[in-house]
């Protein structure tokens, strides 16, 4: 079990767990129904597939850097196939419980997850990795969870052969984009920090990420802009009344986040600096999630 957890880097799964918990809190606050069968099935599929993508990443990277994954390559592949099967079956069952929209979004997630480090042009080697990872964890996960519980709240899908129609609730989608902008930007910040610290090593293996094109100085400035966007989005969501007012207490994390940001920019060496961006993600998302959940009881 310890080797599996190391192989799948269980400690990195906060990027999916925090948005999941936030979505449940927001749904309760806004009076949305929660189908616990669909929610549980989605959680299993989401979490196992998150583990799978990390395992694929480590398996492929070990080919280039010779890193020990704790298993033989055959064993490593077998674990990936087993987890991928569990995630796929969970996803298909969720489609059975809901509708075709989940199938489309699920296929999108699987495609991005697999192609992130695999294929002729892996996403992780491109300058748009920050955007894709942020949108996937910050927006797609909440969207699937909300639609699985409340079909039609964001998008209404109808199929009456041979016609397919989809209707979007623009007001709810705007609210959705604002509420879940913080986890989206914070997930992107993790990828941005990782690529900024690795820029020199990445070039050696022909990995040209966003910091390579905009430079370290601009990448550092962009990081600050992302944090500003997080706090602005939280204030906007409270003003619009779509999350509890208690969520404003997330603003008290700003001094600690600024301190960690300054510590991060001091060296930009991964083993020294990257941890500060992870701390900022946990600090903001923990308080944001907690305040939204507690706010439901006030």
CSV table of C-alpha atoms in Angstrom, one decimal:
chain,number,residue,atom,x,y,z
A,1,UNK,CA,0.0,0.0,0.0
A,2,UNK,CA,2.8,2.4,0.8
A,3,UNK,CA,4.4,1.8,-2.6
A,4,UNK,CA,1.1,2.4,-4.4
A,5,UNK,CA,0.6,5.7,-2.5
A,6,UNK,CA,4.1,6.8,-3.4
A,7,UNK,CA,3.6,5.7,-7.1
A,8,UNK,CA,0.4,7.7,-7.3
A,9,UNK,CA,1.6,10.6,-5.1
A,10,UNK,CA,-1.4,10.6,-2.9
A,11,UNK,CA,-0.3,13.8,-1.2
A,12,UNK,CA,-1.0,15.8,-4.4
A,13,UNK,CA,-4.7,14.9,-4.6
A,14,UNK,CA,-5.7,18.0,-2.7
A,15,UNK,CA,-6.2,19.6,-6.1
A,16,UNK,CA,-9.3,17.5,-6.7
A,17,UNK,CA,-10.6,17.0,-3.1
A,18,UNK,CA,-10.9,20.7,-2.2
A,19,UNK,CA,-13.0,21.6,-5.3
A,20,UNK,CA,-15.1,18.6,-4.7
A,21,UNK,CA,-15.8,19.6,-1.1
A,22,UNK,CA,-16.4,23.2,-2.1
A,23,UNK,CA,-19.0,22.1,-4.7
A,24,UNK,CA,-21.0,20.2,-2.1
A,25,UNK,CA,-20.9,23.3,0.2
A,26,UNK,CA,-22.1,25.6,-2.6
A,27,UNK,CA,-24.8,23.2,-3.6
A,28,UNK,CA,-26.2,23.0,-0.1
A,29,UNK,CA,-26.1,26.8,0.3
A,30,UNK,CA,-28.1,27.3,-2.9
A,31,UNK,CA,-30.7,24.7,-2.1
A,32,UNK,CA,-29.6,22.2,-4.8
A,33,UNK,CA,-30.5,18.6,-4.3
A,34,UNK,CA,-27.7,16.1,-3.7
A,35,UNK,CA,-28.0,12.6,-5.1
A,36,UNK,CA,-25.6,10.7,-2.9
A,37,UNK,CA,-25.5,7.7,-5.2
A,38,UNK,CA,-24.3,9.8,-8.1
A,39,UNK,CA,-22.0,11.8,-5.9
A,40,UNK,CA,-20.3,8.7,-4.4
A,41,UNK,CA,-19.9,7.1,-7.9
A,42,UNK,CA,-18.4,10.4,-9.2
A,43,UNK,CA,-16.0,10.7,-6.3
A,44,UNK,CA,-14.7,7.2,-6.8
A,45,UNK,CA,-14.2,7.7,-10.5
A,46,UNK,CA,-12.6,11.2,-10.0
A,47,UNK,CA,-10.3,10.2,-7.3
A,48,UNK,CA,-9.1,6.9,-8.9
A,49,UNK,CA,-8.6,8.6,-12.2
A,50,UNK,CA,-6.5,11.3,-10.5
A,51,UNK,CA,-4.3,8.6,-9.1
A,52,UNK,CA,-4.1,7.0,-12.5
A,53,UNK,CA,-2.9,10.1,-14.3
A,54,UNK,CA,-0.2,10.6,-11.8
A,55,UNK,CA,0.9,7.0,-12.1
A,56,UNK,CA,1.0,7.4,-15.9
A,57,UNK,CA,3.1,10.5,-15.5
A,58,UNK,CA,5.6,8.8,-13.2
A,59,UNK,CA,5.7,5.7,-15.4
A,60,UNK,CA,6.5,7.7,-18.6
A,61,UNK,CA,8.9,10.1,-16.9
A,62,UNK,CA,10.8,7.1,-15.4
A,63,UNK,CA,11.7,6.1,-19.0
A,64,UNK,CA,13.7,9.3,-19.4
A,65,UNK,CA,15.1,9.9,-16.0
A,66,UNK,CA,15.5,6.3,-14.8
A,67,UNK,CA,13.6,7.0,-11.6
A,68,UNK,CA,12.6,4.0,-9.5
A,69,UNK,CA,8.8,3.7,-9.5
A,70,UNK,CA,8.9,1.0,-6.8
A,71,UNK,CA,7.7,-1.7,-9.2
A,72,UNK,CA,8.8,-3.5,-12.4
A,73,UNK,CA,7.6,-1.8,-15.5
A,74,UNK,CA,5.1,-4.7,-16.1
A,75,UNK,CA,3.7,-4.2,-12.6
A,76,UNK,CA,3.6,-0.5,-13.0
A,77,UNK,CA,1.5,-0.9,-16.2
A,78,UNK,CA,-0.8,-3.4,-14.6
A,79,UNK,CA,-1.6,-1.0,-11.7
A,80,UNK,CA,-2.3,1.7,-14.3
A,81,UNK,CA,-4.7,-0.5,-16.2
A,82,UNK,CA,-6.4,-1.7,-13.1
A,83,UNK,CA,-7.1,1.9,-11.8
A,84,UNK,CA,-8.1,3.0,-15.3
A,85,UNK,CA,-10.6,0.2,-15.5
A,86,UNK,CA,-12.1,1.2,-12.1
A,87,UNK,CA,-12.3,4.8,-13.1
A,88,UNK,CA,-13.9,3.9,-16.5
A,89,UNK,CA,-16.5,1.7,-15.0
A,90,UNK,CA,-17.4,4.3,-12.4
A,91,UNK,CA,-17.7,6.9,-15.2
A,92,UNK,CA,-19.9,4.7,-17.3
A,93,UNK,CA,-22.2,4.0,-14.4
A,94,UNK,CA,-22.4,7.7,-13.6
A,95,UNK,CA,-23.5,8.2,-17.2
A,96,UNK,CA,-26.2,5.6,-16.7
A,97,UNK,CA,-27.4,7.4,-13.6
A,98,UNK,CA,-27.4,10.8,-15.4
A,99,UNK,CA,-27.2,11.7,-19.0
A,100,UNK,CA,-25.0,12.2,-22.1
A,101,UNK,CA,-23.5,15.4,-20.9
A,102,UNK,CA,-21.5,13.5,-18.3
A,103,UNK,CA,-20.2,11.1,-21.0
A,104,UNK,CA,-18.9,14.1,-23.0
A,105,UNK,CA,-17.2,15.7,-20.0
A,106,UNK,CA,-15.9,12.4,-18.8
A,107,UNK,CA,-14.3,11.6,-22.2
A,108,UNK,CA,-12.8,15.1,-22.1
A,109,UNK,CA,-11.3,14.5,-18.7
A,110,UNK,CA,-9.9,11.1,-19.6
A,111,UNK,CA,-8.4,12.4,-22.9
A,112,UNK,CA,-6.7,15.3,-21.1
A,113,UNK,CA,-5.5,13.1,-18.2
A,114,UNK,CA,-3.9,10.5,-20.5
A,115,UNK,CA,-2.5,13.0,-23.1
A,116,UNK,CA,-1.1,15.2,-20.4
A,117,UNK,CA,2.2,13.2,-20.3
A,118,UNK,CA,1.6,10.6,-23.1
A,119,UNK,CA,1.5,10.9,-26.8
A,120,UNK,CA,3.6,12.7,-29.5
A,121,UNK,CA,2.9,16.2,-28.1
A,122,UNK,CA,2.2,15.8,-24.3
A,123,UNK,CA,0.2,18.7,-22.8
A,124,UNK,CA,2.8,19.0,-20.0
A,125,UNK,CA,5.4,20.1,-22.6
A,126,UNK,CA,3.3,22.9,-23.9
A,127,UNK,CA,2.7,26.5,-22.8
A,128,UNK,CA,-1.0,25.9,-22.0
A,129,UNK,CA,-0.6,23.3,-19.3
A,130,UNK,CA,-1.4,25.8,-16.6
A,131,UNK,CA,-4.7,26.7,-18.2
A,132,UNK,CA,-5.8,23.1,-18.9
A,133,UNK,CA,-4.9,21.9,-15.4
A,134,UNK,CA,-6.7,24.8,-13.8
A,135,UNK,CA,-9.8,24.5,-15.8
A,136,UNK,CA,-9.9,20.7,-15.4
A,137,UNK,CA,-9.7,20.8,-11.6
A,138,UNK,CA,-11.3,24.1,-10.9
A,139,UNK,CA,-14.2,24.0,-13.3
A,140,UNK,CA,-14.8,20.6,-14.9
A,141,UNK,CA,-14.9,18.6,-11.6
A,142,UNK,CA,-17.5,21.0,-10.0
A,143,UNK,CA,-19.5,21.1,-13.3
A,144,UNK,CA,-19.8,17.3,-13.5
A,145,UNK,CA,-20.7,17.1,-9.8
A,146,UNK,CA,-23.4,19.8,-10.1
A,147,UNK,CA,-24.8,18.4,-13.3
A,148,UNK,CA,-24.9,14.8,-12.0
A,149,UNK,CA,-27.0,16.1,-9.1
A,150,UNK,CA,-29.0,18.8,-10.8
A,151,UNK,CA,-29.4,18.2,-14.5
A,152,UNK,CA,-30.5,21.4,-16.2
A,153,UNK,CA,-29.1,23.8,-13.6
A,154,UNK,CA,-26.2,24.8,-15.8
A,155,UNK,CA,-27.0,23.0,-19.1
A,156,UNK,CA,-30.1,21.1,-20.2
A,157,UNK,CA,-29.6,18.2,-22.6
A,158,UNK,CA,-32.4,16.6,-24.7
A,159,UNK,CA,-32.2,13.9,-27.3
A,160,UNK,CA,-35.2,13.0,-29.3
A,161,UNK,CA,-34.0,11.2,-32.4
A,162,UNK,CA,-32.8,12.5,-34.7
A,163,UNK,CA,-32.5,15.9,-32.8
A,164,UNK,CA,-30.1,16.8,-30.0
A,165,UNK,CA,-30.6,20.1,-28.2
A,166,UNK,CA,-28.7,21.8,-25.4
A,167,UNK,CA,-29.8,24.9,-23.5
A,168,UNK,CA,-27.5,26.8,-21.2
A,169,UNK,CA,-28.5,28.9,-18.2
A,170,UNK,CA,-26.2,31.8,-18.7
A,171,UNK,CA,-26.9,33.4,-15.3
A,172,UNK,CA,-26.1,30.2,-13.4
A,173,UNK,CA,-23.0,29.7,-15.6
A,174,UNK,CA,-21.7,33.2,-14.7
A,175,UNK,CA,-22.3,32.5,-11.0
A,176,UNK,CA,-20.5,29.1,-11.5
A,177,UNK,CA,-17.5,30.7,-13.2
A,178,UNK,CA,-17.1,33.2,-10.4
A,179,UNK,CA,-17.5,30.8,-7.5
A,180,UNK,CA,-15.0,28.3,-8.8
A,181,UNK,CA,-12.5,30.8,-10.2
A,182,UNK,CA,-10.4,30.5,-7.0
A,183,UNK,CA,-9.6,26.7,-7.2
A,184,UNK,CA,-9.0,27.2,-11.0
A,185,UNK,CA,-6.5,29.9,-10.5
A,186,UNK,CA,-4.9,28.2,-7.5
A,187,UNK,CA,-4.4,25.0,-9.4
A,188,UNK,CA,-2.9,26.9,-12.3
A,189,UNK,CA,-0.5,28.6,-9.7
A,190,UNK,CA,0.8,25.2,-8.7
A,191,UNK,CA,1.6,24.3,-12.3
A,192,UNK,CA,3.1,27.7,-12.9
A,193,UNK,CA,5.3,27.5,-9.9
A,194,UNK,CA,6.4,24.0,-10.8
A,195,UNK,CA,7.3,25.0,-14.4
A,196,UNK,CA,9.0,28.2,-13.3
A,197,UNK,CA,11.3,26.4,-10.9
A,198,UNK,CA,12.0,23.7,-13.5
A,199,UNK,CA,12.5,26.0,-16.5
A,200,UNK,CA,16.2,25.2,-17.0
A,201,UNK,CA,15.9,21.5,-16.5
A,202,UNK,CA,12.8,21.4,-18.8
A,203,UNK,CA,14.6,23.0,-21.7
A,204,UNK,CA,17.2,20.2,-21.6
A,205,UNK,CA,14.4,17.6,-22.2
A,206,UNK,CA,12.7,19.8,-24.8
A,207,UNK,CA,9.8,20.8,-22.5
A,208,UNK,CA,8.8,24.4,-23.4
A,209,UNK,CA,6.3,25.5,-20.8
A,210,UNK,CA,4.7,28.9,-20.3
A,211,UNK,CA,7.6,30.4,-18.1
A,212,UNK,CA,10.0,29.6,-21.0
A,213,UNK,CA,8.0,31.9,-23.3
A,214,UNK,CA,7.2,34.7,-20.9
A,215,UNK,CA,10.4,34.5,-18.7
A,216,UNK,CA,10.8,34.0,-15.0
A,217,UNK,CA,10.2,37.6,-14.0
A,218,UNK,CA,6.8,37.7,-15.8
A,219,UNK,CA,5.9,34.3,-14.4
A,220,UNK,CA,6.4,35.7,-10.9
A,221,UNK,CA,4.2,38.7,-11.7
A,222,UNK,CA,1.6,36.4,-13.2
A,223,UNK,CA,1.6,34.4,-10.0
A,224,UNK,CA,0.7,37.5,-8.0
A,225,UNK,CA,-2.1,38.4,-10.5
A,226,UNK,CA,-3.6,34.9,-10.0
A,227,UNK,CA,-3.7,35.4,-6.2
A,228,UNK,CA,-5.4,38.8,-6.6
A,229,UNK,CA,-7.9,37.1,-8.9
A,230,UNK,CA,-8.7,34.5,-6.2
A,231,UNK,CA,-9.6,37.1,-3.6
A,232,UNK,CA,-11.6,39.3,-6.1
A,233,UNK,CA,-13.7,36.3,-7.2
A,234,UNK,CA,-14.5,35.4,-3.5
A,235,UNK,CA,-15.7,38.9,-2.8
A,236,UNK,CA,-17.7,39.0,-6.0
A,237,UNK,CA,-19.4,35.7,-5.2
A,238,UNK,CA,-20.4,36.9,-1.7
A,239,UNK,CA,-21.7,40.2,-3.1
A,240,UNK,CA,-23.8,38.2,-5.6
A,241,UNK,CA,-25.2,36.1,-2.7
A,242,UNK,CA,-24.2,32.8,-4.2
A,243,UNK,CA,-21.9,31.8,-1.3
A,244,UNK,CA,-22.2,32.6,2.4
A,245,UNK,CA,-20.9,35.9,3.7
A,246,UNK,CA,-18.7,34.0,6.0
A,247,UNK,CA,-16.5,33.2,3.0
A,248,UNK,CA,-15.2,36.8,3.3
A,249,UNK,CA,-13.0,35.5,6.1
A,250,UNK,CA,-10.9,33.8,3.5
A,251,UNK,CA,-9.4,37.3,3.0
A,252,UNK,CA,-7.6,36.9,6.3
A,253,UNK,CA,-5.3,34.4,4.6
A,254,UNK,CA,-3.9,37.2,2.4
A,255,UNK,CA,-1.0,38.2,4.8
A,256,UNK,CA,0.2,34.6,5.1
A,257,UNK,CA,-0.2,34.0,1.3
A,258,UNK,CA,1.8,37.2,0.6
A,259,UNK,CA,4.6,36.0,3.0
A,260,UNK,CA,4.7,32.6,1.3
A,261,UNK,CA,4.7,34.3,-2.1
A,262,UNK,CA,7.7,36.4,-1.2
A,263,UNK,CA,9.5,33.4,0.1
A,264,UNK,CA,8.8,31.6,-3.1
A,265,UNK,CA,10.2,34.4,-5.3
A,266,UNK,CA,13.4,34.7,-3.2
A,267,UNK,CA,15.1,31.6,-4.7
A,268,UNK,CA,12.9,30.0,-7.4
A,269,UNK,CA,14.6,26.7,-6.6
A,270,UNK,CA,12.1,23.9,-6.6
A,271,UNK,CA,13.3,22.1,-3.5
A,272,UNK,CA,13.3,25.4,-1.6
A,273,UNK,CA,10.5,27.4,-3.1
A,274,UNK,CA,7.8,25.1,-4.5
A,275,UNK,CA,6.5,24.2,-1.1
A,276,UNK,CA,5.3,27.8,-0.5
A,277,UNK,CA,2.9,27.7,-3.4
A,278,UNK,CA,1.5,24.4,-2.1
A,279,UNK,CA,1.0,25.9,1.3
A,280,UNK,CA,-0.8,28.8,-0.3
A,281,UNK,CA,-3.2,26.5,-2.1
A,282,UNK,CA,-4.0,24.5,1.0
A,283,UNK,CA,-4.3,27.7,3.2
A,284,UNK,CA,-6.8,29.5,0.8
A,285,UNK,CA,-8.8,26.4,-0.2
A,286,UNK,CA,-9.1,25.0,3.3
A,287,UNK,CA,-10.4,28.3,4.7
A,288,UNK,CA,-12.6,28.9,1.6
A,289,UNK,CA,-14.1,25.5,1.8
A,290,UNK,CA,-14.6,25.6,5.6
A,291,UNK,CA,-16.2,29.0,5.6
A,292,UNK,CA,-18.7,28.0,2.8
A,293,UNK,CA,-19.6,24.8,4.7
A,294,UNK,CA,-19.9,26.5,8.1
A,295,UNK,CA,-21.9,29.3,6.5
A,296,UNK,CA,-24.6,26.8,5.7
A,297,UNK,CA,-25.3,26.5,9.4
A,298,UNK,CA,-25.6,30.2,10.1
